[in-house]
Amino acid sequence: MVLAVGSPFQIVRTTGIYVDGGSAEVTSIGEMLAALIRRPTGFPVAVSPIGTQSAGSIILRLAPDRAALGDEGYELKVTSDSVSLVANRPAGLFRGIQTIRQLLPPDIESEMGLERYDWSIPALSIADKPRFAYRGAMLDVSRHFFTVREVEQYLDVLALYKLNVLHLHLSDDQGWRIQIDSRPKLTAMGSLTQVGGGPGGFYTKQDYQDILRYAQARYILIVPEIDMPSHINAALIGYPELACSARPPALYTGTDVGWSSLCVDKEETYDFVDDVIRELSAMTPGPYFHIGGDEVKTLTPEQYVKFIERVQTIVNKYGKKMIGWEEITKAHLNPTTIAHQWKSDSATAAVAYGSKLILSPAPKVYLDMKYTPATELGQHWAAYVEVRDSYDWDPATYMKGVTERDIFGVEAPIWSETLRNITAVEYLAIPRLPAVAEVAWTPQAVRNWESFRTRIVTHQQRWNYLGINFYRSPQLPW
Ligand code: TNX
C-alpha cells in the first residue's frame, strides 16, 4: 500500500542515519545505506544511535510489536522532515533500503559525487511485505563455471529486486564444483572442464564461505544442489565403482541429459551420498538441501523411488529439509520435503504428501529460454519467453490442484549450457528476473503489466551505472 503526500525529503550534506543502538545487525544495515548514499553524493553520512537525531534524519528501527510485517516486511514513512523505516526483523530493514534506493533518482547508483544535485525521496507512506516466503533464482555453475566474483555480481542483482534465495546447481555431468574433503577426487578429477571444453573450476570451502557471507549480508539464503542419481557423470570420473551408466565415466563437454547414474543398488553409493550430504550440510547454514532427482532415464521406477526415499532419510539426518525436482513426487515424501515444479507433469502429487511446492514453470521463468527466435544465447525447448510471459501469470492459478497455500515460493532458474560468463547470464536474466521478483513479492491484485513495463524501463540507467547487462525487449517503452 502506498500513500503519497506532501513535499519530498532532501538528502543533503548534513543528513545522518540513526539506528537502533542495541543491534549490531541494524547498525551494519545502516552502514550499507550510508555507503550507498556516500558514493554518488560525496556526503559524509554518519551512522549514529537513535536518540540524538535532529530533523532531516533517516531512521532505521526494529519494532517487535509489528509482528504482522513478518520476517521481510517493512513500513516506510517519508516526510519533508524525516525518513522512517521500521521492520519486525533486520531482513525487513534490508528490503526497505532497496525501496529507498529505488525511490531515489537513478544517479544514486553512480560514483559522480554530485553535492548540489536534487537527491530527493518523494513523501509517502508504504506498508509492504512479500506474497511468498521463498523468492529465488538458480545459477547452474556446472555446465559453465562462474567465479566467486561472478556469483557475487548475480547476488547484487538479486538483492536489488528483494529476492531471498540463490540456489546453486553445484554438480552435473560436465563438472563437480564444490570441495568435499572426504571425497577429494570429486574436484581433483571431476571439475576439470565444462560445456564446450575449457578449464572448468570449483569452489574451495573458503570460496563457498565467501559466497555465503556475501549472500548473508544481503539476507539471501544459499540452497546447494547436488543433482543425483542422474546428472552425476562428473562425480563418477573419480569414483567409477559407483557408476551404473551405459557410457563409462569420462570428462564430458556435451549437453545431453539423463544418461549417467549412480548404482542405486550398491551400499557404497549410500556411503558416498552420506559423505557429500554430511559435509555440504555442515558448510551450509540454511535449512535446505536440494538433491536434484530430475531426468533419470536409466533406472527402473522402483530403483528410483528406493533411492529418493533413502536420500531423504540422509538429508533429514543431517538436519536439512529436502528439496528435489518434481520427479521426486514418485517417491513417498515427508511433509517437510519440498517439490520443485518445472514441467508440471508430476508436481501436484506433492500436495497429497502435505509437501509444499516451489514453482519454476519453464515457459514462464526458465531464464535460459530464448526471448525470441532471434536471441542467439539460450535454448527454446520449453518456449520463447518474452518479458511479458515472465510477468503475466499467477502462481496460484498456474496449475490445476495447486492453490496459494500449497506454494512455498517461485524460483527463476538459469541453466548455463550456452552461457560462458555472468555478462551472458545478465543478458538473459534482465529484465525477466525483476519481472519474476515482482510475481513472487507483490500480491496478484495489485500487479499489472502496463505498470511494470513503464516502471522497469526507468532502471536502464541504474543497470548502466552498475555495469549490469540487459536485453532491450521491444515489449518495453524504452
Ligand atoms: C532441463 S530443468 C534440465 C536441465 C537442463 C535444462 C535446460 C531440469 C530439472 N533439468 O538439466 O539444463 O533443462 O533448459
Coordinates of C-alpha atoms and ligand atoms in Angstrom, one line a residue:
M1 CA 0.0 0.0 0.0
V2 CA 1.4 3.4 -1.0
L3 CA 0.1 6.9 0.0
A4 CA 1.8 9.9 -1.4
V5 CA 1.6 13.2 0.5
G6 CA 3.4 16.5 0.8
S7 CA 6.9 17.7 -0.2
P8 CA 9.8 15.4 -0.6
F9 CA 12.7 14.6 1.8
Q10 CA 16.0 16.1 0.6
I11 CA 19.3 14.3 1.3
V12 CA 21.9 17.0 2.0
R13 CA 25.5 17.2 3.3
T14 CA 24.3 17.1 7.0
T15 CA 21.8 14.2 6.6
G16 CA 22.6 11.4 9.1
I17 CA 21.3 7.9 9.6
Y18 CA 20.1 6.9 13.1
V19 CA 19.8 3.2 14.0
D20 CA 18.6 1.1 16.9
G21 CA 21.7 1.3 19.1
G22 CA 21.4 -2.1 20.6
S23 CA 21.6 -4.1 17.4
A24 CA 24.9 -4.6 15.6
E25 CA 22.9 -6.0 12.7
V26 CA 20.8 -2.9 12.3
T27 CA 24.0 -0.8 12.5
S28 CA 25.5 -2.7 9.7
I29 CA 22.3 -2.3 7.6
G30 CA 22.6 1.5 8.4
E31 CA 26.2 1.4 7.2
M32 CA 25.1 -0.2 3.9
L33 CA 22.6 2.6 3.3
A34 CA 25.2 5.1 4.2
A35 CA 27.7 3.6 1.8
L36 CA 25.0 3.7 -0.9
I37 CA 24.4 7.4 -0.3
R38 CA 28.1 8.4 0.1
R39 CA 29.3 7.1 -3.2
P40 CA 27.2 9.3 -5.6
T41 CA 26.9 12.3 -3.3
G42 CA 30.2 12.7 -1.6
F43 CA 28.3 13.5 1.7
P44 CA 29.8 12.1 4.9
V45 CA 26.5 10.4 6.1
A46 CA 27.3 9.4 9.7
V47 CA 25.6 6.4 11.3
S48 CA 24.7 7.0 14.9
P49 CA 22.4 5.5 17.6
I50 CA 18.8 6.7 17.8
G51 CA 18.2 9.4 20.5
T52 CA 20.5 12.1 19.2
Q53 CA 18.8 12.9 15.9
S54 CA 17.6 16.2 14.7
A55 CA 15.2 17.0 11.9
G56 CA 16.4 15.9 8.5
S57 CA 17.3 12.3 9.6
I58 CA 16.9 8.8 8.2
I59 CA 15.8 6.5 11.0
L60 CA 16.1 2.7 10.9
R61 CA 14.3 0.9 13.7
L62 CA 13.2 -2.6 14.7
A63 CA 9.7 -2.8 16.1
P64 CA 8.9 -6.2 17.6
D65 CA 5.2 -5.1 18.0
R66 CA 4.9 -5.1 14.2
A67 CA 4.8 -8.9 14.0
A68 CA 2.3 -8.7 11.2
L69 CA 5.2 -7.5 8.9
G70 CA 6.7 -10.9 9.2
D71 CA 10.4 -11.6 8.5
E72 CA 10.8 -9.3 5.5
G73 CA 8.0 -6.7 5.6
Y74 CA 8.7 -3.1 6.4
E75 CA 6.9 0.3 6.8
L76 CA 8.5 3.3 5.2
K77 CA 7.3 6.8 6.0
V78 CA 8.9 9.8 4.2
T79 CA 8.1 13.4 5.0
S80 CA 10.0 16.6 4.3
D81 CA 11.4 16.2 7.8
S82 CA 12.5 12.6 8.0
V83 CA 12.7 9.1 6.5
S84 CA 11.5 6.4 8.9
L85 CA 12.0 2.8 8.2
V86 CA 10.5 0.2 10.6
A87 CA 10.6 -3.6 10.4
N88 CA 9.9 -6.5 12.7
R89 CA 13.2 -8.2 11.6
P90 CA 16.5 -6.9 10.2
A91 CA 15.8 -8.6 6.8
G92 CA 12.8 -6.3 6.6
L93 CA 15.0 -3.2 7.0
F94 CA 17.3 -4.5 4.3
R95 CA 14.4 -5.0 1.9
G96 CA 13.2 -1.5 2.9
I97 CA 16.5 0.0 2.0
Q98 CA 16.2 -1.4 -1.5
T99 CA 12.9 0.6 -1.8
I100 CA 14.6 3.8 -0.6
R101 CA 17.2 3.1 -3.2
Q102 CA 14.6 2.8 -5.9
L103 CA 12.8 5.9 -4.8
L104 CA 16.0 8.0 -5.2
P105 CA 17.0 9.1 -8.7
P106 CA 18.9 6.6 -10.9
D107 CA 22.1 8.7 -10.4
I108 CA 22.2 7.2 -6.8
E109 CA 23.9 4.2 -8.5
S110 CA 26.7 6.5 -9.9
E111 CA 30.0 7.4 -8.5
M112 CA 29.9 11.0 -9.5
G113 CA 30.0 12.8 -6.2
L114 CA 27.3 15.4 -7.0
E115 CA 26.7 17.5 -4.0
R116 CA 24.2 20.1 -5.4
Y117 CA 22.0 17.5 -7.1
D118 CA 18.4 17.0 -6.2
W119 CA 18.7 13.9 -4.0
S120 CA 15.1 13.8 -3.0
I121 CA 12.8 11.0 -1.9
P122 CA 9.1 11.6 -2.6
A123 CA 6.9 12.0 0.5
L124 CA 4.9 8.8 1.0
S125 CA 3.8 6.1 3.4
I126 CA 4.4 2.4 2.4
A127 CA 3.4 -0.8 4.2
D128 CA 4.9 -3.7 2.3
K129 CA 5.6 -7.4 2.7
P130 CA 6.2 -10.3 0.3
R131 CA 3.5 -12.6 -1.1
F132 CA 5.8 -15.7 -1.0
A133 CA 8.4 -16.6 1.6
Y134 CA 10.7 -18.2 -0.9
R135 CA 11.7 -16.0 -3.8
G136 CA 14.6 -17.5 -5.7
A137 CA 17.0 -17.6 -8.6
M138 CA 19.1 -20.6 -9.6
L139 CA 22.5 -20.4 -11.2
D140 CA 23.9 -23.5 -13.0
V141 CA 27.6 -23.3 -12.2
S142 CA 28.3 -26.8 -13.5
R143 CA 27.6 -26.5 -17.3
H144 CA 29.8 -23.4 -17.2
F145 CA 31.8 -22.5 -14.1
F146 CA 31.3 -19.0 -12.6
T147 CA 33.9 -17.4 -10.4
V148 CA 33.1 -16.2 -6.8
R149 CA 33.1 -12.6 -8.1
E150 CA 30.6 -13.5 -10.8
V151 CA 28.3 -15.2 -8.3
E152 CA 28.6 -12.1 -6.1
Q153 CA 27.6 -9.9 -9.1
Y154 CA 24.5 -12.0 -9.5
L155 CA 23.7 -11.8 -5.8
D156 CA 23.8 -8.0 -6.1
V157 CA 21.1 -8.2 -8.8
L158 CA 19.0 -10.5 -6.5
A159 CA 19.4 -8.1 -3.6
L160 CA 18.2 -5.1 -5.7
Y161 CA 15.0 -6.9 -6.5
K162 CA 14.4 -8.3 -3.0
L163 CA 14.9 -11.9 -3.9
N164 CA 15.9 -14.0 -0.9
V165 CA 17.3 -17.3 -2.3
L166 CA 20.2 -18.3 -4.6
H167 CA 20.0 -21.9 -5.5
L168 CA 23.4 -23.1 -6.7
H169 CA 23.4 -26.1 -9.1
L170 CA 26.8 -27.4 -8.0
S171 CA 27.2 -30.6 -9.9
D172 CA 26.1 -32.2 -13.2
D173 CA 27.6 -34.4 -15.9
Q174 CA 30.0 -31.7 -17.0
G175 CA 31.5 -30.6 -13.7
W176 CA 31.7 -31.1 -9.9
R177 CA 32.1 -27.6 -8.4
I178 CA 32.4 -27.9 -4.6
Q179 CA 35.2 -29.2 -2.4
I180 CA 34.3 -32.3 -0.4
D181 CA 37.3 -33.3 1.9
S182 CA 36.2 -36.9 2.3
R183 CA 36.0 -37.4 -1.5
P184 CA 38.9 -35.4 -2.9
K185 CA 38.7 -37.0 -6.4
L186 CA 35.3 -35.2 -6.9
T187 CA 37.1 -31.9 -7.6
A188 CA 40.5 -33.3 -8.5
M189 CA 39.1 -35.2 -11.4
G190 CA 35.5 -34.0 -11.9
S191 CA 35.9 -30.2 -12.1
L192 CA 38.4 -30.0 -14.9
T193 CA 36.1 -29.0 -17.8
Q194 CA 32.7 -27.6 -18.8
V195 CA 30.4 -27.5 -21.8
G196 CA 32.4 -26.9 -25.0
G197 CA 35.7 -27.6 -23.2
G198 CA 37.7 -25.1 -21.3
P199 CA 39.2 -25.4 -17.8
G200 CA 36.0 -25.5 -15.6
G201 CA 36.8 -25.0 -11.9
F202 CA 35.4 -25.5 -8.4
Y203 CA 34.8 -23.6 -5.2
T204 CA 37.1 -24.4 -2.3
K205 CA 35.4 -24.4 1.2
Q206 CA 36.8 -20.9 1.6
D207 CA 35.3 -19.8 -1.7
Y208 CA 31.9 -21.2 -0.6
Q209 CA 32.2 -19.4 2.8
D210 CA 32.9 -16.2 0.9
I211 CA 29.7 -16.7 -1.2
L212 CA 27.7 -17.5 1.9
R213 CA 29.0 -14.4 3.7
Y214 CA 28.2 -12.1 0.7
A215 CA 24.7 -13.6 0.5
Q216 CA 24.1 -13.4 4.2
A217 CA 24.9 -9.7 4.2
R218 CA 22.1 -9.3 1.7
Y219 CA 19.7 -11.6 3.5
I220 CA 19.9 -14.1 0.7
L221 CA 19.8 -17.8 1.6
I222 CA 22.1 -20.2 -0.4
V223 CA 20.4 -23.5 -1.3
P224 CA 23.1 -26.0 -2.5
E225 CA 22.1 -28.7 -5.1
I226 CA 23.9 -31.9 -5.8
D227 CA 22.0 -33.5 -8.6
M228 CA 21.5 -37.3 -8.2
P229 CA 21.1 -40.1 -9.1
S230 CA 21.5 -38.9 -12.7
H231 CA 23.3 -35.8 -13.9
I232 CA 26.2 -37.4 -12.0
N233 CA 28.9 -38.2 -14.5
A234 CA 31.5 -35.7 -13.1
A235 CA 31.4 -37.4 -9.7
L236 CA 31.8 -40.9 -11.3
I237 CA 35.1 -40.0 -13.0
G238 CA 37.0 -40.2 -9.7
Y239 CA 34.7 -42.9 -8.2
P240 CA 33.9 -45.2 -11.2
E241 CA 32.9 -48.0 -8.8
L242 CA 29.6 -46.1 -8.2
A243 CA 28.7 -45.9 -11.8
C244 CA 25.8 -47.7 -13.4
S245 CA 25.9 -45.8 -16.6
A246 CA 25.9 -47.1 -20.1
R247 CA 28.7 -44.6 -21.0
P248 CA 31.9 -45.1 -19.0
P249 CA 32.7 -42.1 -16.8
A250 CA 35.0 -39.6 -18.5
L251 CA 35.2 -35.8 -18.8
Y252 CA 32.1 -34.7 -20.7
T253 CA 31.6 -31.4 -22.6
G254 CA 28.4 -32.1 -24.4
T255 CA 24.8 -31.2 -23.3
D256 CA 22.8 -34.5 -23.4
V257 CA 20.9 -35.3 -20.2
G258 CA 19.7 -38.3 -18.3
W259 CA 22.3 -40.8 -19.4
S260 CA 24.5 -41.0 -16.3
S261 CA 23.5 -42.7 -13.0
L262 CA 24.7 -43.8 -9.6
C263 CA 24.4 -47.5 -9.0
V264 CA 21.4 -47.3 -6.6
D265 CA 21.6 -51.0 -5.6
K266 CA 25.1 -50.7 -4.2
E267 CA 25.7 -49.9 -0.5
E268 CA 28.8 -47.9 -1.3
T269 CA 26.6 -45.5 -3.2
Y270 CA 24.9 -44.5 0.1
D271 CA 28.2 -44.1 1.8
F272 CA 29.2 -41.7 -0.9
V273 CA 25.8 -39.8 -0.7
D274 CA 26.2 -39.6 3.1
D275 CA 29.7 -38.1 2.8
V276 CA 28.6 -35.5 0.4
I277 CA 25.4 -34.5 2.2
R278 CA 27.1 -34.5 5.6
E279 CA 29.9 -32.2 4.5
L280 CA 27.9 -29.9 2.4
S281 CA 25.2 -29.6 5.0
A282 CA 27.8 -28.7 7.7
M283 CA 29.1 -26.0 5.4
T284 CA 25.6 -24.5 4.7
P285 CA 23.8 -22.6 7.4
G286 CA 20.4 -22.6 5.6
P287 CA 17.8 -25.3 6.3
Y288 CA 17.5 -26.7 2.8
F289 CA 19.4 -29.3 0.7
H290 CA 18.4 -29.8 -3.0
I291 CA 19.1 -33.3 -4.2
G292 CA 18.1 -32.8 -7.9
G293 CA 16.4 -36.0 -8.8
D294 CA 15.4 -35.0 -12.3
E295 CA 15.6 -36.7 -15.7
V296 CA 16.6 -40.2 -14.8
K297 CA 16.5 -42.3 -17.9
T298 CA 18.4 -45.4 -16.9
L299 CA 16.8 -46.7 -13.7
T300 CA 13.5 -48.6 -13.2
P301 CA 10.8 -46.7 -11.3
E302 CA 11.3 -49.0 -8.3
Q303 CA 15.0 -48.2 -8.2
Y304 CA 14.4 -44.5 -8.5
V305 CA 11.8 -44.5 -5.6
K306 CA 14.0 -46.5 -3.3
F307 CA 17.0 -44.2 -3.9
I308 CA 15.0 -41.0 -3.3
E309 CA 13.5 -42.3 -0.1
R310 CA 16.9 -43.3 1.2
V311 CA 18.4 -40.0 0.3
Q312 CA 15.5 -38.2 2.0
T313 CA 16.4 -40.0 5.2
I314 CA 20.1 -38.9 4.9
V315 CA 19.2 -35.3 4.2
N316 CA 16.9 -35.2 7.3
K317 CA 19.5 -37.0 9.4
Y318 CA 21.9 -34.0 8.8
G319 CA 19.2 -31.6 9.9
K320 CA 18.1 -30.3 6.5
K321 CA 14.8 -30.3 4.7
M322 CA 15.0 -31.9 1.3
I323 CA 14.1 -30.2 -2.0
G324 CA 14.0 -32.1 -5.3
W325 CA 12.8 -31.5 -8.8
E326 CA 9.2 -32.6 -9.2
E327 CA 10.1 -36.2 -10.3
I328 CA 10.7 -36.9 -6.6
T329 CA 6.9 -37.0 -6.1
K330 CA 7.1 -40.6 -7.4
A331 CA 8.6 -41.5 -4.0
H332 CA 6.9 -41.2 -0.6
L333 CA 7.7 -37.7 0.6
N334 CA 7.8 -36.3 4.1
P335 CA 5.6 -33.2 4.6
T336 CA 8.8 -31.2 5.2
T337 CA 10.2 -32.1 1.8
I338 CA 9.6 -29.6 -1.0
A339 CA 8.9 -30.5 -4.6
H340 CA 10.4 -28.2 -7.2
Q341 CA 8.0 -27.9 -10.2
W342 CA 9.5 -27.3 -13.6
K343 CA 7.3 -29.1 -16.2
S344 CA 4.1 -29.7 -14.3
D345 CA 3.7 -33.4 -15.1
S346 CA 4.1 -34.7 -11.5
A347 CA 4.3 -31.7 -9.2
T348 CA 0.7 -31.8 -8.0
A349 CA 1.3 -35.2 -6.3
A350 CA 3.4 -33.4 -3.7
V351 CA 0.2 -31.9 -2.3
A352 CA -1.0 -35.3 -1.3
Y353 CA 2.0 -35.8 1.0
G354 CA 1.4 -32.4 2.6
S355 CA 4.6 -31.2 0.8
K356 CA 4.9 -27.6 -0.5
L357 CA 5.9 -26.6 -3.9
I358 CA 8.4 -24.2 -5.4
L359 CA 7.2 -23.1 -8.9
S360 CA 9.6 -22.8 -11.8
P361 CA 7.4 -23.2 -14.8
A362 CA 9.8 -23.4 -17.7
P363 CA 7.6 -21.5 -20.2
K364 CA 7.4 -18.6 -17.8
V365 CA 10.6 -18.4 -15.7
Y366 CA 13.3 -20.5 -17.2
L367 CA 15.7 -17.7 -17.9
D368 CA 17.8 -19.8 -20.2
M369 CA 14.9 -19.8 -22.7
K370 CA 15.5 -17.5 -25.7
Y371 CA 13.4 -14.3 -25.7
T372 CA 12.6 -14.7 -29.4
P373 CA 13.9 -16.8 -32.3
A374 CA 16.4 -14.1 -32.9
T375 CA 18.0 -14.5 -29.5
E376 CA 21.4 -16.0 -30.0
L377 CA 22.0 -17.3 -26.4
G378 CA 19.9 -19.8 -24.6
Q379 CA 17.6 -22.7 -25.6
H380 CA 14.0 -23.0 -26.6
W381 CA 12.8 -26.5 -25.8
A382 CA 10.1 -25.1 -23.5
A383 CA 9.1 -21.9 -25.3
Y384 CA 10.3 -18.5 -26.4
V385 CA 9.9 -16.4 -23.2
E386 CA 9.5 -12.7 -23.6
V387 CA 9.4 -10.3 -20.6
R388 CA 5.6 -10.3 -20.6
D389 CA 5.5 -14.1 -20.4
S390 CA 7.6 -14.0 -17.3
Y391 CA 5.5 -11.3 -15.7
D392 CA 1.9 -12.1 -16.7
W393 CA 1.0 -15.3 -14.8
D394 CA -0.4 -16.1 -11.4
P395 CA 1.3 -18.9 -9.4
A396 CA -2.0 -19.6 -7.6
T397 CA -3.9 -20.5 -10.8
Y398 CA -1.0 -21.8 -12.9
M399 CA -1.7 -25.5 -12.1
K400 CA -4.9 -27.4 -11.5
G401 CA -4.9 -28.7 -8.0
V402 CA -2.3 -26.3 -6.6
T403 CA -3.6 -23.3 -4.6
E404 CA -1.8 -20.4 -3.0
R405 CA -1.5 -22.4 0.3
D406 CA 0.5 -25.2 -1.4
I407 CA 3.1 -22.8 -2.8
F408 CA 6.3 -22.1 -0.8
G409 CA 7.6 -19.8 -3.5
V410 CA 8.8 -19.1 -7.0
E411 CA 12.2 -19.5 -8.5
A412 CA 13.8 -18.4 -11.8
P413 CA 16.5 -21.0 -12.8
I414 CA 19.2 -20.2 -15.4
W415 CA 20.8 -23.2 -17.0
S416 CA 24.2 -22.4 -18.4
E417 CA 24.8 -24.7 -21.4
T418 CA 25.1 -21.7 -23.7
L419 CA 26.3 -19.1 -21.1
R420 CA 30.0 -18.7 -20.7
N421 CA 30.1 -15.8 -18.2
I422 CA 28.0 -13.5 -16.0
T423 CA 27.5 -10.9 -18.8
A424 CA 25.7 -13.6 -20.8
V425 CA 23.7 -14.6 -17.7
E426 CA 22.6 -11.0 -17.2
Y427 CA 21.5 -10.6 -20.8
L428 CA 19.0 -13.4 -20.3
A429 CA 18.1 -12.5 -16.7
I430 CA 17.3 -8.9 -17.1
P431 CA 14.5 -7.7 -17.4
R432 CA 12.9 -11.1 -16.8
L433 CA 14.4 -11.7 -13.3
P434 CA 12.9 -8.4 -12.0
A435 CA 9.5 -9.5 -13.6
V436 CA 9.6 -12.8 -11.7
A437 CA 10.7 -11.0 -8.5
E438 CA 7.5 -8.9 -8.7
V439 CA 5.4 -12.1 -9.3
A440 CA 6.9 -13.5 -6.1
W441 CA 6.7 -10.4 -4.0
T442 CA 3.6 -8.4 -5.0
P443 CA 0.0 -9.6 -4.4
Q444 CA -1.7 -10.6 -7.7
A445 CA -4.5 -8.0 -7.3
V446 CA -2.1 -5.0 -7.4
R447 CA 0.2 -6.2 -10.2
N448 CA -0.3 -5.3 -13.8
W449 CA 1.8 -5.4 -16.9
E450 CA 1.2 -1.8 -18.0
S451 CA 2.5 -0.5 -14.7
F452 CA 5.5 -2.9 -14.7
R453 CA 6.6 -2.1 -18.2
T454 CA 6.7 1.6 -17.6
R455 CA 8.5 1.2 -14.2
I456 CA 11.1 -1.3 -15.3
V457 CA 12.5 0.8 -18.2
T458 CA 13.5 3.5 -15.7
H459 CA 16.0 1.0 -14.3
Q460 CA 18.0 1.1 -17.5
Q461 CA 20.2 4.0 -16.3
R462 CA 20.8 2.1 -13.0
W463 CA 21.9 -1.1 -14.9
N464 CA 24.3 1.1 -16.9
Y465 CA 25.9 2.6 -13.8
L466 CA 26.1 -0.8 -12.1
G467 CA 27.6 -2.4 -15.2
I468 CA 24.7 -4.9 -15.5
N469 CA 24.0 -6.2 -19.0
F470 CA 20.4 -6.4 -20.2
Y471 CA 18.1 -7.2 -23.1
R472 CA 16.3 -4.3 -24.8
S473 CA 12.9 -6.0 -25.2
P474 CA 10.7 -4.5 -27.9
Q475 CA 7.8 -5.0 -25.5
L476 CA 9.0 -2.2 -23.3
P477 CA 8.8 1.6 -23.8
W478 CA 12.5 2.5 -23.6
Ligands
TNX1 C1 16.3 -29.5 -18.1 S1 15.1 -28.4 -15.6 C2 17.1 -29.7 -17.0 C3 18.5 -29.3 -17.1 C4 18.8 -28.6 -18.3 C5 17.7 -27.7 -18.7 C6 18.0 -26.8 -19.9 C7 15.8 -29.7 -15.1 C8 15.4 -30.1 -13.8 N1 16.6 -30.3 -15.9 O1 19.3 -30.4 -16.9 O2 20.0 -27.8 -18.1 O3 16.6 -28.5 -19.0 O4 16.9 -25.9 -20.1

